[in-house]
Amino acid sequence: MQGPNVTTIVLQARYPRLLVGHLNIVTSPHTWTTVLDAQAGNPAANPARILTGAAA
């Protein structure tokens, strides 16, 4: 994806020994750690803020 509010994170670059495929990448702790860290660093991407309607 490309755009002003998009950050591409390549898991293989961050974890070169990570052997996951398309189906099990969603259950990988490495994936979730990376996603949650990215959201923590960007309050606008925090799902709790979106769900509660809190202001940015």
PDB file of C-alpha atoms in Angstrom:
ATOM      1  CA  MET A   1       0.000   0.000   0.000  1.00  0.00           C
ATOM      2  CA  GLN A   2       1.029   3.561  -0.540  1.00  0.00           C
ATOM      3  CA  GLY A   3      -0.272   6.787   0.844  1.00  0.00           C
ATOM      4  CA  PRO A   4       0.398   9.592   3.307  1.00  0.00           C
ATOM      5  CA  ASN A   5      -0.829   7.577   6.305  1.00  0.00           C
ATOM      6  CA  VAL A   6       0.667   4.203   5.352  1.00  0.00           C
ATOM      7  CA  THR A   7       3.757   2.573   6.821  1.00  0.00           C
ATOM      8  CA  THR A   8       5.026  -0.609   5.233  1.00  0.00           C
ATOM      9  CA  ILE A   9       6.800  -2.976   7.597  1.00  0.00           C
ATOM     10  CA  VAL A  10       8.502  -5.992   6.060  1.00  0.00           C
ATOM     11  CA  LEU A  11       8.502  -8.744   8.671  1.00  0.00           C
ATOM     12  CA  GLN A  12      11.195 -10.675   6.807  1.00  0.00           C
ATOM     13  CA  ALA A  13      13.538  -7.697   7.150  1.00  0.00           C
ATOM     14  CA  ARG A  14      12.820  -7.389  10.856  1.00  0.00           C
ATOM     15  CA  TYR A  15      12.868 -11.152  11.554  1.00  0.00           C
ATOM     16  CA  PRO A  16      14.985 -12.804   8.828  1.00  0.00           C
ATOM     17  CA  ARG A  17      14.704 -16.289  10.387  1.00  0.00           C
ATOM     18  CA  LEU A  18      10.917 -16.132  10.728  1.00  0.00           C
ATOM     19  CA  LEU A  19       9.375 -18.942   8.708  1.00  0.00           C
ATOM     20  CA  VAL A  20       5.655 -18.259   8.391  1.00  0.00           C
ATOM     21  CA  GLY A  21       3.299 -18.460   5.460  1.00  0.00           C
ATOM     22  CA  HIS A  22       0.151 -16.625   4.473  1.00  0.00           C
ATOM     23  CA  LEU A  23      -2.072 -18.718   6.720  1.00  0.00           C
ATOM     24  CA  ASN A  24      -0.079 -18.748   9.939  1.00  0.00           C
ATOM     25  CA  ILE A  25       1.308 -15.211   9.826  1.00  0.00           C
ATOM     26  CA  VAL A  26      -1.786 -13.983  11.702  1.00  0.00           C
ATOM     27  CA  THR A  27      -0.986 -16.254  14.651  1.00  0.00           C
ATOM     28  CA  SER A  28       2.701 -15.355  14.829  1.00  0.00           C
ATOM     29  CA  PRO A  29       3.714 -13.513  18.012  1.00  0.00           C
ATOM     30  CA  HIS A  30       6.266 -11.623  15.900  1.00  0.00           C
ATOM     31  CA  THR A  31       3.465 -10.260  13.723  1.00  0.00           C
ATOM     32  CA  TRP A  32       1.339  -9.131  16.654  1.00  0.00           C
ATOM     33  CA  THR A  33       4.286  -7.566  18.462  1.00  0.00           C
ATOM     34  CA  THR A  34       5.152  -5.573  15.344  1.00  0.00           C
ATOM     35  CA  VAL A  35       1.544  -4.458  14.760  1.00  0.00           C
ATOM     36  CA  LEU A  36       0.920  -3.462  18.367  1.00  0.00           C
ATOM     37  CA  ASP A  37       4.240  -1.609  18.593  1.00  0.00           C
ATOM     38  CA  ALA A  38       3.365   0.318  15.425  1.00  0.00           C
ATOM     39  CA  GLN A  39      -0.051   1.235  16.816  1.00  0.00           C
ATOM     40  CA  ALA A  40       1.405   2.271  20.156  1.00  0.00           C
ATOM     41  CA  GLY A  41       3.723   4.667  18.348  1.00  0.00           C
ATOM     42  CA  ASN A  42       0.830   6.228  16.406  1.00  0.00           C
ATOM     43  CA  PRO A  43      -2.137   7.268  18.564  1.00  0.00           C
ATOM     44  CA  ALA A  44      -4.248   7.917  15.450  1.00  0.00           C
ATOM     45  CA  ALA A  45      -3.996   4.186  14.617  1.00  0.00           C
ATOM     46  CA  ASN A  46      -5.121   3.054  18.064  1.00  0.00           C
ATOM     47  CA  PRO A  47      -8.265   0.914  17.647  1.00  0.00           C
ATOM     48  CA  ALA A  48      -9.486   1.816  21.147  1.00  0.00           C
ATOM     49  CA  ARG A  49      -9.630   5.478  20.125  1.00  0.00           C
ATOM     50  CA  ILE A  50     -11.557   4.613  16.985  1.00  0.00           C
ATOM     51  CA  LEU A  51     -14.040   2.365  18.801  1.00  0.00           C
ATOM     52  CA  THR A  52     -14.740   4.864  21.586  1.00  0.00           C
ATOM     53  CA  GLY A  53     -14.797   7.903  19.307  1.00  0.00           C
ATOM     54  CA  ALA A  54     -12.208   9.689  21.426  1.00  0.00           C
ATOM     55  CA  ALA A  55     -10.593  12.748  19.898  1.00  0.00           C
ATOM     56  CA  ALA A  56      -7.067  12.474  18.562  1.00  0.00           C
TER      57      ALA A  56
END
